[in-house]
Coordinates of N, CA and C in Angstrom, one line a residue:
X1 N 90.6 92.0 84.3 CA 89.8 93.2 84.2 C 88.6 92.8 83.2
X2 N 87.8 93.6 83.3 CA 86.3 93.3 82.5 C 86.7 93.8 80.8
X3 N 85.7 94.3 80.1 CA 85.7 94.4 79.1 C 85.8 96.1 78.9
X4 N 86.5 96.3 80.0 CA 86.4 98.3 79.8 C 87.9 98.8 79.0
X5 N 87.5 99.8 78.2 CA 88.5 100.6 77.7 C 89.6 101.1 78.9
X6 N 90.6 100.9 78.2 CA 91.7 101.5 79.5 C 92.7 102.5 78.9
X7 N 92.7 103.4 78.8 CA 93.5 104.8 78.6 C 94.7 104.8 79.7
X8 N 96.2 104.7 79.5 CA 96.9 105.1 80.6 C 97.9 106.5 79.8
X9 N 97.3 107.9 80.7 CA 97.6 108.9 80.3 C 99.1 109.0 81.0
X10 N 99.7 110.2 80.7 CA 101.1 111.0 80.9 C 101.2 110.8 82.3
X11 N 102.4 110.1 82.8 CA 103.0 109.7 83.3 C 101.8 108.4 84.4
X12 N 101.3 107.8 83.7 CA 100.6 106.7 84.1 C 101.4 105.5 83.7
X13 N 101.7 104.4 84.6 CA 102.1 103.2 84.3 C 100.9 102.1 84.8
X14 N 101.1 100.5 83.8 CA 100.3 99.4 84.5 C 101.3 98.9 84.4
X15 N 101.7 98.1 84.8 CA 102.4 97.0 84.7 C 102.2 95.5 85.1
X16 N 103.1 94.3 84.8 CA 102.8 93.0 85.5 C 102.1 92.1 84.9
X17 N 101.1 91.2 85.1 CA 100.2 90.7 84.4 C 98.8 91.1 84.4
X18 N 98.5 91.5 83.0 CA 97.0 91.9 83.3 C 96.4 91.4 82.0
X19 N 95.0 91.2 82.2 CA 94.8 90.5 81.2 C 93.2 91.4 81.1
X20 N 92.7 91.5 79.9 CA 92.0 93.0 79.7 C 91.1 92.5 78.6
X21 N 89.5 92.2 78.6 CA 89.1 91.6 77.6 C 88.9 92.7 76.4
X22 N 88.9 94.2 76.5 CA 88.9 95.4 76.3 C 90.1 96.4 75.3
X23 N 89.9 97.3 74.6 CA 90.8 97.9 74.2 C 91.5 98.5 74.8
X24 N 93.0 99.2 74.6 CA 94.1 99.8 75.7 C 94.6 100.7 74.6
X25 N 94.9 101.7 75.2 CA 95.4 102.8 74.8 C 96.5 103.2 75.5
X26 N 97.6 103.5 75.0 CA 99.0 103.7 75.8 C 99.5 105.2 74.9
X27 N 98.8 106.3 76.0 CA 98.9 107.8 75.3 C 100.4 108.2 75.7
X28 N 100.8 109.1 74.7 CA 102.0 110.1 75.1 C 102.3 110.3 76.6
X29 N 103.4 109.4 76.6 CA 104.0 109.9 78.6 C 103.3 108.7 79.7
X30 N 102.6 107.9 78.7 CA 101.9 106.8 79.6 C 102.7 105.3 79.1
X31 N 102.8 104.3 79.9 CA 103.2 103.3 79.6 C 102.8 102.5 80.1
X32 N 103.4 100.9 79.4 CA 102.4 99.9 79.8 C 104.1 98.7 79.8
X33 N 103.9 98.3 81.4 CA 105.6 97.2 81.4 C 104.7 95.6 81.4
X34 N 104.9 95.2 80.3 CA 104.4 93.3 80.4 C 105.4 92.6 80.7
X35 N 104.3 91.8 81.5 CA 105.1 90.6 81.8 C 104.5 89.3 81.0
X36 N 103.4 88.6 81.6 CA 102.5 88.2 80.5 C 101.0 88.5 80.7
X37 N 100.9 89.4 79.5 CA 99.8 90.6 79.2 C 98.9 90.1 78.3
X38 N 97.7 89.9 78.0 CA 96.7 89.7 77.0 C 95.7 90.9 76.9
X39 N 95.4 91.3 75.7 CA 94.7 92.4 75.7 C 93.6 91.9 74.5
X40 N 91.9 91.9 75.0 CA 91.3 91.1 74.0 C 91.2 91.6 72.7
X41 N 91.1 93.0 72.8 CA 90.7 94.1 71.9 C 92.1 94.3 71.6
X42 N 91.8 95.9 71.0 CA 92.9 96.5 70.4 C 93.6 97.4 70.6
X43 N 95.4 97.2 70.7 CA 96.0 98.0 71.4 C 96.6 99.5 70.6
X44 N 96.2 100.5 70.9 CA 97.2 101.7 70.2 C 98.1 102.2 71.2
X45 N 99.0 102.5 70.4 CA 100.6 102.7 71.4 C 101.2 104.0 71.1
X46 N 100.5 105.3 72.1 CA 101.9 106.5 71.7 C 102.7 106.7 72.6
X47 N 102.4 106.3 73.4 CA 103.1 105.7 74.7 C 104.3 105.4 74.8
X48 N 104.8 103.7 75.5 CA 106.0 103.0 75.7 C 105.4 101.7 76.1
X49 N 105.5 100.7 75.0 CA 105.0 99.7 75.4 C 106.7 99.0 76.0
X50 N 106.9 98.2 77.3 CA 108.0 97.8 77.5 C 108.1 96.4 77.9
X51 N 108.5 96.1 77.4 CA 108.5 94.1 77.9 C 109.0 94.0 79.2
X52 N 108.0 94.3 80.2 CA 109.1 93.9 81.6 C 109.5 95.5 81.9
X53 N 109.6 95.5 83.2 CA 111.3 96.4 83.1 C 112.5 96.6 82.9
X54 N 113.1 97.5 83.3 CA 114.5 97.5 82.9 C 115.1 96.5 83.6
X55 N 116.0 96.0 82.6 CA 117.0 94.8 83.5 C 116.2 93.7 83.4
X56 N 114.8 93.8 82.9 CA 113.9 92.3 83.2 C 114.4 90.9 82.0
X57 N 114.3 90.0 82.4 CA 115.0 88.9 81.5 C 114.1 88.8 80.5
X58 N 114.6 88.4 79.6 CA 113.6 87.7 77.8 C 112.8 86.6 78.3
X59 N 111.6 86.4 77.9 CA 110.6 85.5 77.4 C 109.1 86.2 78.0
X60 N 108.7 87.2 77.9 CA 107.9 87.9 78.1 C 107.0 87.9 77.0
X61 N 105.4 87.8 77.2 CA 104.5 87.1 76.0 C 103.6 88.5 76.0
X62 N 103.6 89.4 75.0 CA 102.1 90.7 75.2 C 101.4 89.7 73.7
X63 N 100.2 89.8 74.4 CA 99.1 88.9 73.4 C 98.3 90.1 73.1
X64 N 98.0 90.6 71.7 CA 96.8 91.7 71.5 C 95.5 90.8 70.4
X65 N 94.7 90.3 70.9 CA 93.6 89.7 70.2 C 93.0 90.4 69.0
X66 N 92.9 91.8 69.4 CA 92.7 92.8 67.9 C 93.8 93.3 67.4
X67 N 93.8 94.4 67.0 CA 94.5 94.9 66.1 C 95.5 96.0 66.9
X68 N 97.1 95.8 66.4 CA 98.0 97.0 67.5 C 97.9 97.8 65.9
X69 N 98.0 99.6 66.7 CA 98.0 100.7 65.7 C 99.5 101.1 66.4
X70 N 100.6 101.9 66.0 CA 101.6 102.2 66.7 C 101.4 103.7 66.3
X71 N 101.3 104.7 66.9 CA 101.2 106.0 67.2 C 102.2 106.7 67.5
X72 N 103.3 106.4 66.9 CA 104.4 107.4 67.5 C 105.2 106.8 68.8
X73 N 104.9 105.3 69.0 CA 104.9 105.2 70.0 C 106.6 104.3 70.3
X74 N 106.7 103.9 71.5 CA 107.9 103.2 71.5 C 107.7 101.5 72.2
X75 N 108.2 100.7 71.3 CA 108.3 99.6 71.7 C 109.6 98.5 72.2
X76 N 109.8 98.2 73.3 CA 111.1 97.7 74.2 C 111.6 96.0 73.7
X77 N 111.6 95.6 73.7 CA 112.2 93.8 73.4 C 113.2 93.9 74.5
X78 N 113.3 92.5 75.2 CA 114.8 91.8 75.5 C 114.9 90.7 74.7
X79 N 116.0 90.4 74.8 CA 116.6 89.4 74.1 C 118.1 88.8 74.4
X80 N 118.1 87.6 74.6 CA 119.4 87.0 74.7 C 120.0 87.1 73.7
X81 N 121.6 87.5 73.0 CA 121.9 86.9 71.5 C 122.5 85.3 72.2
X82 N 122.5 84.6 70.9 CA 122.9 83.2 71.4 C 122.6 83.0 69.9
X83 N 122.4 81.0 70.0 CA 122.1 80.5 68.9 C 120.2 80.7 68.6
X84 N 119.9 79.8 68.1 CA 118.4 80.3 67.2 C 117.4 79.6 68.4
X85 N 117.7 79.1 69.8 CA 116.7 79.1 70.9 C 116.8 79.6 72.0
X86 N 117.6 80.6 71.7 CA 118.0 82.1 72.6 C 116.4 83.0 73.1
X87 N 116.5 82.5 74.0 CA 115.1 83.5 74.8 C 115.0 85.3 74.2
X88 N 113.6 85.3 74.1 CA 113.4 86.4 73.5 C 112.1 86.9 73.9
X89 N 111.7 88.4 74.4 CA 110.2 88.6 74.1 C 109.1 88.7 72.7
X90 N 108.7 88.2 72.9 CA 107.6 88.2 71.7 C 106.2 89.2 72.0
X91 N 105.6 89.6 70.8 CA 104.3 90.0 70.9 C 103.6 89.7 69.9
X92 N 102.6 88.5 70.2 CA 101.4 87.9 69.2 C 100.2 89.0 69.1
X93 N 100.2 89.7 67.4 CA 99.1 90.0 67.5 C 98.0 89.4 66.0

């Protein structure tokens, strides 16, 4: 996607890989499911940010190049337990 602002309102989903040179806003009742996600700008979250879907396996990358604000919002991880190279989602911001 170009460099546009992306608002995903109440009961809006994106999901999968998108990569967004632009800021993203993840409003109340809107969500956003990564798989591997890059967002150039900056992410605010009142939303549900979720690594994947439900049941989706760990190693899922959300990359935010500016700055995450969290808004009330909710944020999902998987994760294997195991020893200390146990797959995990991460998010680089």
């Amino acid at each position: 996607m170009a460099s546009q602002h992306i608002n995903i309102h109440n009961s809006g989903v994106m999901s999968g890989n998108v990569t967004t040179a632009g800021d993203m806003n993840v409003m109340p009742g809107g969500a956003l499911r990564v798989a591997k996600t890059t967002i150039g700008g900056n992410l605010e979250n009142g939303g549900t940010v979720q690594m994947n879907s439900e049941g989706g396996k760990p190693g899922n990358v959300l990359t935010v190049n500016g700055n995450y604000t969290g808004n009330n919002g909710l944020m999902t991880f998987n994760a294997t337990l195991g020893g200390d190279n146990s797959p995990t989602d991460k998010m680089n911001v």
